Short mmCIF file of C-alpha atoms in Angstrom, two decimals:
data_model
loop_
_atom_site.label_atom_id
_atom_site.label_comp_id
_atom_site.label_asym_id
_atom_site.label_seq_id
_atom_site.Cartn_x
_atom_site.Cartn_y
_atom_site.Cartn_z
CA UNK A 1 19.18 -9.53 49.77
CA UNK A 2 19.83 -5.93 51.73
CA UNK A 3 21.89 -4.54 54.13
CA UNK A 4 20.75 -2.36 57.39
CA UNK A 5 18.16 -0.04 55.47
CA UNK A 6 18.37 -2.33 52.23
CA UNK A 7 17.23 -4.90 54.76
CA UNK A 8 14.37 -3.68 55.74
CA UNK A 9 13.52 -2.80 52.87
CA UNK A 10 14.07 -6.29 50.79
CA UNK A 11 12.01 -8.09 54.28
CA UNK A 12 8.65 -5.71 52.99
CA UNK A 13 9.42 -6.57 49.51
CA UNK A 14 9.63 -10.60 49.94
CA UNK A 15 6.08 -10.11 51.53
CA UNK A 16 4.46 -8.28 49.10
CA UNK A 17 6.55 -10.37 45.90
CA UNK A 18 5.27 -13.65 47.66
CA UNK A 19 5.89 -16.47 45.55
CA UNK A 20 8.39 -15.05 43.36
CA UNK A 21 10.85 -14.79 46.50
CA UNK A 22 12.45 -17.79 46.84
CA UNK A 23 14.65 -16.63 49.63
CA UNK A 24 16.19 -13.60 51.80
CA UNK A 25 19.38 -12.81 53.05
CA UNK A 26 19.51 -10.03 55.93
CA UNK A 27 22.86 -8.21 56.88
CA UNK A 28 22.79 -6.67 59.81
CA UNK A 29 19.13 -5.54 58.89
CA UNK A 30 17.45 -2.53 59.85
CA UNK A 31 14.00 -2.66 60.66
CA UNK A 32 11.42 -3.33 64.04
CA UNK A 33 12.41 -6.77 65.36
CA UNK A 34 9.72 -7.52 68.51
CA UNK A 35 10.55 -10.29 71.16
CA UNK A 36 9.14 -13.46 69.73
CA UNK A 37 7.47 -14.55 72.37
CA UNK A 38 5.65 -11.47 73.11
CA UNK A 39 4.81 -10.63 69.86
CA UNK A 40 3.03 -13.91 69.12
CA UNK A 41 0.97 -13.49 72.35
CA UNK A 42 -0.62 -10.04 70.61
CA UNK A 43 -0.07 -10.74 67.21
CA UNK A 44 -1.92 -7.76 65.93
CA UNK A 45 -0.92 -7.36 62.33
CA UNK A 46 0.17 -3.44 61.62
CA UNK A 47 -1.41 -4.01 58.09
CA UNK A 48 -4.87 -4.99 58.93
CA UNK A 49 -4.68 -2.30 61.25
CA UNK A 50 -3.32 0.30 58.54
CA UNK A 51 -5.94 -1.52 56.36
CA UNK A 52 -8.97 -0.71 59.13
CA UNK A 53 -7.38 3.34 59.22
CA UNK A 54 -5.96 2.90 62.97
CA UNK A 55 -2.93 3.88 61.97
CA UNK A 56 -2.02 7.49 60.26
CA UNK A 57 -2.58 7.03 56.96
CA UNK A 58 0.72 7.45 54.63
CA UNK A 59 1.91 10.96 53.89
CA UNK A 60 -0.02 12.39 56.69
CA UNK A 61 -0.32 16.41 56.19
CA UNK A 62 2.76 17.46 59.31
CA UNK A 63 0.89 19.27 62.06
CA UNK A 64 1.80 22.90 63.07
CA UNK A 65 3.97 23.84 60.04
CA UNK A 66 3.84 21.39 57.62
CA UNK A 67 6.19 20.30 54.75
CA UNK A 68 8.24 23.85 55.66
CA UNK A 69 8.88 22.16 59.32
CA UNK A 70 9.85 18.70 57.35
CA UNK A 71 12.44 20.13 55.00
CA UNK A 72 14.28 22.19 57.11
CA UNK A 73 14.93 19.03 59.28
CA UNK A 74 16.04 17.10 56.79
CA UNK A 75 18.45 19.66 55.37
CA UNK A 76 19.38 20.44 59.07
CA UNK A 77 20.41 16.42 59.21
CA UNK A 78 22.29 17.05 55.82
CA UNK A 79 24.27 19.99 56.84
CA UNK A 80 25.53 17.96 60.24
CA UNK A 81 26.31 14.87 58.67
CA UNK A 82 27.80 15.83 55.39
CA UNK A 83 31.21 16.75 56.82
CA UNK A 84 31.26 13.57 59.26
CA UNK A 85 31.08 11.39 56.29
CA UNK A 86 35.03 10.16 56.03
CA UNK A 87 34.63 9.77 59.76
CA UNK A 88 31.71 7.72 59.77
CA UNK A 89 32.90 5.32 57.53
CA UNK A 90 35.88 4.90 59.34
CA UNK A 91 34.10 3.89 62.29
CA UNK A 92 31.20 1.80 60.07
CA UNK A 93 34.14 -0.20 58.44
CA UNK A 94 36.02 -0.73 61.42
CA UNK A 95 36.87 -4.04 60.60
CA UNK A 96 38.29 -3.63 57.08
CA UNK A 97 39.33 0.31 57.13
CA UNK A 98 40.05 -0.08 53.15
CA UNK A 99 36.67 -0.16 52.49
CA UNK A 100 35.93 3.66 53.74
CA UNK A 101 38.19 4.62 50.75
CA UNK A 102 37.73 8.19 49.42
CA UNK A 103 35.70 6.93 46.78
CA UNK A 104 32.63 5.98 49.13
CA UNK A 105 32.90 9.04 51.01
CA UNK A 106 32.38 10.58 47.68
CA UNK A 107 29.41 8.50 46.15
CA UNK A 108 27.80 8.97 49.88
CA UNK A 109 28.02 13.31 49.74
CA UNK A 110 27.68 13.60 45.88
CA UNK A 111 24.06 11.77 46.55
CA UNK A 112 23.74 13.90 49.44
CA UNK A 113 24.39 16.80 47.28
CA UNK A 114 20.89 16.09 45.66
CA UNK A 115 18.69 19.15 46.23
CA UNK A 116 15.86 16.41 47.08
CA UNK A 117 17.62 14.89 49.49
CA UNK A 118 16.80 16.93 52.14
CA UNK A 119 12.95 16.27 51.46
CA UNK A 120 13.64 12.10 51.02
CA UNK A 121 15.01 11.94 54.58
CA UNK A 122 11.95 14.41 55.89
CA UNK A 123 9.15 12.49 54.51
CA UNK A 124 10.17 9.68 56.36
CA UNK A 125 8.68 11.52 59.14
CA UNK A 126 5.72 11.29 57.50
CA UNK A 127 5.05 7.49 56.85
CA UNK A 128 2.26 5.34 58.16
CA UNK A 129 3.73 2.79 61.11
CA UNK A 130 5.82 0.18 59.49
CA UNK A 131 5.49 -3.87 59.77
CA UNK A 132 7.56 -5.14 62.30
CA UNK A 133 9.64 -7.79 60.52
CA UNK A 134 7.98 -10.54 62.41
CA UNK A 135 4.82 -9.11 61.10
CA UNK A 136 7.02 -9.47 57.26
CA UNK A 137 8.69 -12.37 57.67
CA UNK A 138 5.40 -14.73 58.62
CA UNK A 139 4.08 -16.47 56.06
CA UNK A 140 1.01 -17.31 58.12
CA UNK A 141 0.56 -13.70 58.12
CA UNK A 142 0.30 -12.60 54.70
CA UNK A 143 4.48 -12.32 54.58
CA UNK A 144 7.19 -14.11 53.73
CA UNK A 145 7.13 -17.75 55.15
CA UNK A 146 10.18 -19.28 53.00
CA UNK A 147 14.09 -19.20 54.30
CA UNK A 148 15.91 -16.26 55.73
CA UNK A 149 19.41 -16.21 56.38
CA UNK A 150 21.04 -13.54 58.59
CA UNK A 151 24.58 -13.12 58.34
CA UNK A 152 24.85 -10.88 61.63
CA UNK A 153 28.33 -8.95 62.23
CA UNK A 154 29.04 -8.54 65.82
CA UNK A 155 31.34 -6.20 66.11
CA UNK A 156 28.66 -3.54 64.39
CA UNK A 157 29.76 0.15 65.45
CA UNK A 158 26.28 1.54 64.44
CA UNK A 159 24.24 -0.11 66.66
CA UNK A 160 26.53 -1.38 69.24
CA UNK A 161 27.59 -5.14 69.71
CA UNK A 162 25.28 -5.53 72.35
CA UNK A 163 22.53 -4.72 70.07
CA UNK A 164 23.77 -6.96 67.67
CA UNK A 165 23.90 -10.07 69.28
CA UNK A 166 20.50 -8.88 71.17
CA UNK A 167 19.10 -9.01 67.49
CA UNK A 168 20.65 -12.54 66.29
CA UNK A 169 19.13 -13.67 69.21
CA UNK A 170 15.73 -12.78 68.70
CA UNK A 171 15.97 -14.13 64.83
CA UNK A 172 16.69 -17.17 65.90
CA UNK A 173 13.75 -17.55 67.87
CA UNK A 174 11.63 -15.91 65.33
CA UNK A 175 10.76 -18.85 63.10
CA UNK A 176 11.69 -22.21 61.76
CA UNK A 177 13.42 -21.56 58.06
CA UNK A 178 15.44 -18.16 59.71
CA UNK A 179 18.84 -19.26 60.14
CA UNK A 180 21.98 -16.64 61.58
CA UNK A 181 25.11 -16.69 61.08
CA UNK A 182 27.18 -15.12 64.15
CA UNK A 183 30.23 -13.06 62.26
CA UNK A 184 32.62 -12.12 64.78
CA UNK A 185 34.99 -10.44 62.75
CA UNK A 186 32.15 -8.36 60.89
CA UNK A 187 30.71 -5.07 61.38
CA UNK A 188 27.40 -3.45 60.32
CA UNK A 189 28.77 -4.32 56.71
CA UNK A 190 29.41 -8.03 56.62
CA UNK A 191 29.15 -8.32 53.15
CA UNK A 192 32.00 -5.95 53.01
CA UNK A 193 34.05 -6.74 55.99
CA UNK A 194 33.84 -10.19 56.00
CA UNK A 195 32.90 -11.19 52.10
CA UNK A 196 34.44 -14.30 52.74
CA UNK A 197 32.76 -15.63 55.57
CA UNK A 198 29.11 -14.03 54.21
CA UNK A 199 29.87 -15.75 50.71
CA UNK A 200 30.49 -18.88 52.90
CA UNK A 201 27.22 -18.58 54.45
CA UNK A 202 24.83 -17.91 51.31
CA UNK A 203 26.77 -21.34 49.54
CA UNK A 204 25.65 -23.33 52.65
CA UNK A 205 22.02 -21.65 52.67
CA UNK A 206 21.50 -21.94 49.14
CA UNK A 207 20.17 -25.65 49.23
CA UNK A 208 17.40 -24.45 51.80
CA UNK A 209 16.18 -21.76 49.00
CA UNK A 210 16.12 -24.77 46.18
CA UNK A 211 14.06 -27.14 48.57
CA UNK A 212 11.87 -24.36 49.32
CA UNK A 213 11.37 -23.29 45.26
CA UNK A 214 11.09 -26.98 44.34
CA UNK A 215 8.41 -26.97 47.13
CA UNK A 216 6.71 -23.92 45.61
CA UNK A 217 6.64 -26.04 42.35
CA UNK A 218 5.12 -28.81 43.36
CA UNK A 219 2.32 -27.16 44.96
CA UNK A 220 1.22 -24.89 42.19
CA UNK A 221 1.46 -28.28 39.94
CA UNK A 222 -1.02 -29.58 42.45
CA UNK A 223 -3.19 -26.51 42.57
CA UNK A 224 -3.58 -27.01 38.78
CA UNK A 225 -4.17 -30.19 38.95
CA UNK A 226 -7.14 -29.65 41.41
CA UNK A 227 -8.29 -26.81 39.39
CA UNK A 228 -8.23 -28.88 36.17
CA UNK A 229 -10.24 -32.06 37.64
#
């Protein structure tokens, strides 16, 4: 389960766990989301290509001046976000203002605070191309093929709503086994703005994720039993 970054994140990690994910749940997810449609016309997999060095390989030297040029970015980024925090949250929690209490602002800039946190947002600069999530989330694919459920707040203020519902849309015509959940009253943080209605969701999903594990039983039996005869 992850939120926006978290998302992305927890889609790469169900395809490289495999079997031991049973199932995903994707808030407002960050992460490359292609049209369907067009990318199963192409369907070239960014890993095979990574895999065949047509991509830069990860942690690529920065041209011209180099980790110097990287850091001072990153604590450039710092520096202009760090007082915009309070305000951020504000607008990021729109939908339940409680939750951008002063303790969150604090937890965000005391992490910020780090004196490597300059150089973790900089060497994302320096990554290899990243797996769409269509690339991720096929199971055909070498990804995750079992049930995704995408509780999507509309009313995000970090994308835009338009982007929002431009995204739900595209999940559901990514797959069979991806199911979204259109929160109205939600924001980039569902699970925060709208616990109720996300909590709702996963309790209704959750039967989907047993089938699917039962499923994933049942074959390996068989695949021992093959092996054994």
């Amino acid at each position: 389960c992850g939120n926006s970054i978290g998302g992305g994140l927890s889609a790469g990690a169900s395809a490289t766990l495999g079997d031991q994910v049973k199932g995903l749940i994707l808030c407002n997810t960050a992460g490359v989301l292609e049209e369907p449609a067009e990318y199963a016309a192409r369907r070239m997999l960014v890993r095979d290509a990574t895999l065949r060095g047509e991509h830069a390989a990860p942690f690529a030297p920065v041209p011209l001046f180099g980790q110097p040029a990287v850091d001072a970015f990153g604590a450039a980024l710092v520096a202009a976000l760090f007082p915009r925090v309070p305000a951020l949250l504000d607008g990021i929690y729109g939908d339940r203002p409680a939750n951008a209490d002063e303790a969150l602002a604090f937890a965000i800039t005391q992490g910020a605070c780090s004196p490597g946190a300059a150089n973790v947002i900089g060497s994302g600069q320096k990554l290899a191309t990243n797996r769409p999530l269509n690339e991720v989330l096929d199971g055909e694919a070498g990804g995750f093929g079992g049930p995704v459920l995408v509780p999507q707040g509309m009313n995000d203020k970090v994308s835009g709503p338009a982007r929002a519902s431009e995204r739900a849309d595209a999940f559901e015509r990514l797959r069979p086994g991806v199911k979204v959940c259109r929160l109205e009253a939600g924001g980039h943080c569902p699970q925060d703005d709208a616990p109720e209605a996300v909590a709702a969701a996963i309790l209704e999903f959750l039967p989907a994720v047993r089938e699917y594990a039962q499923g994933d039983t049942s074959r390996g039996r068989a695949a021992e039993s093959t092996v054994g005869a």
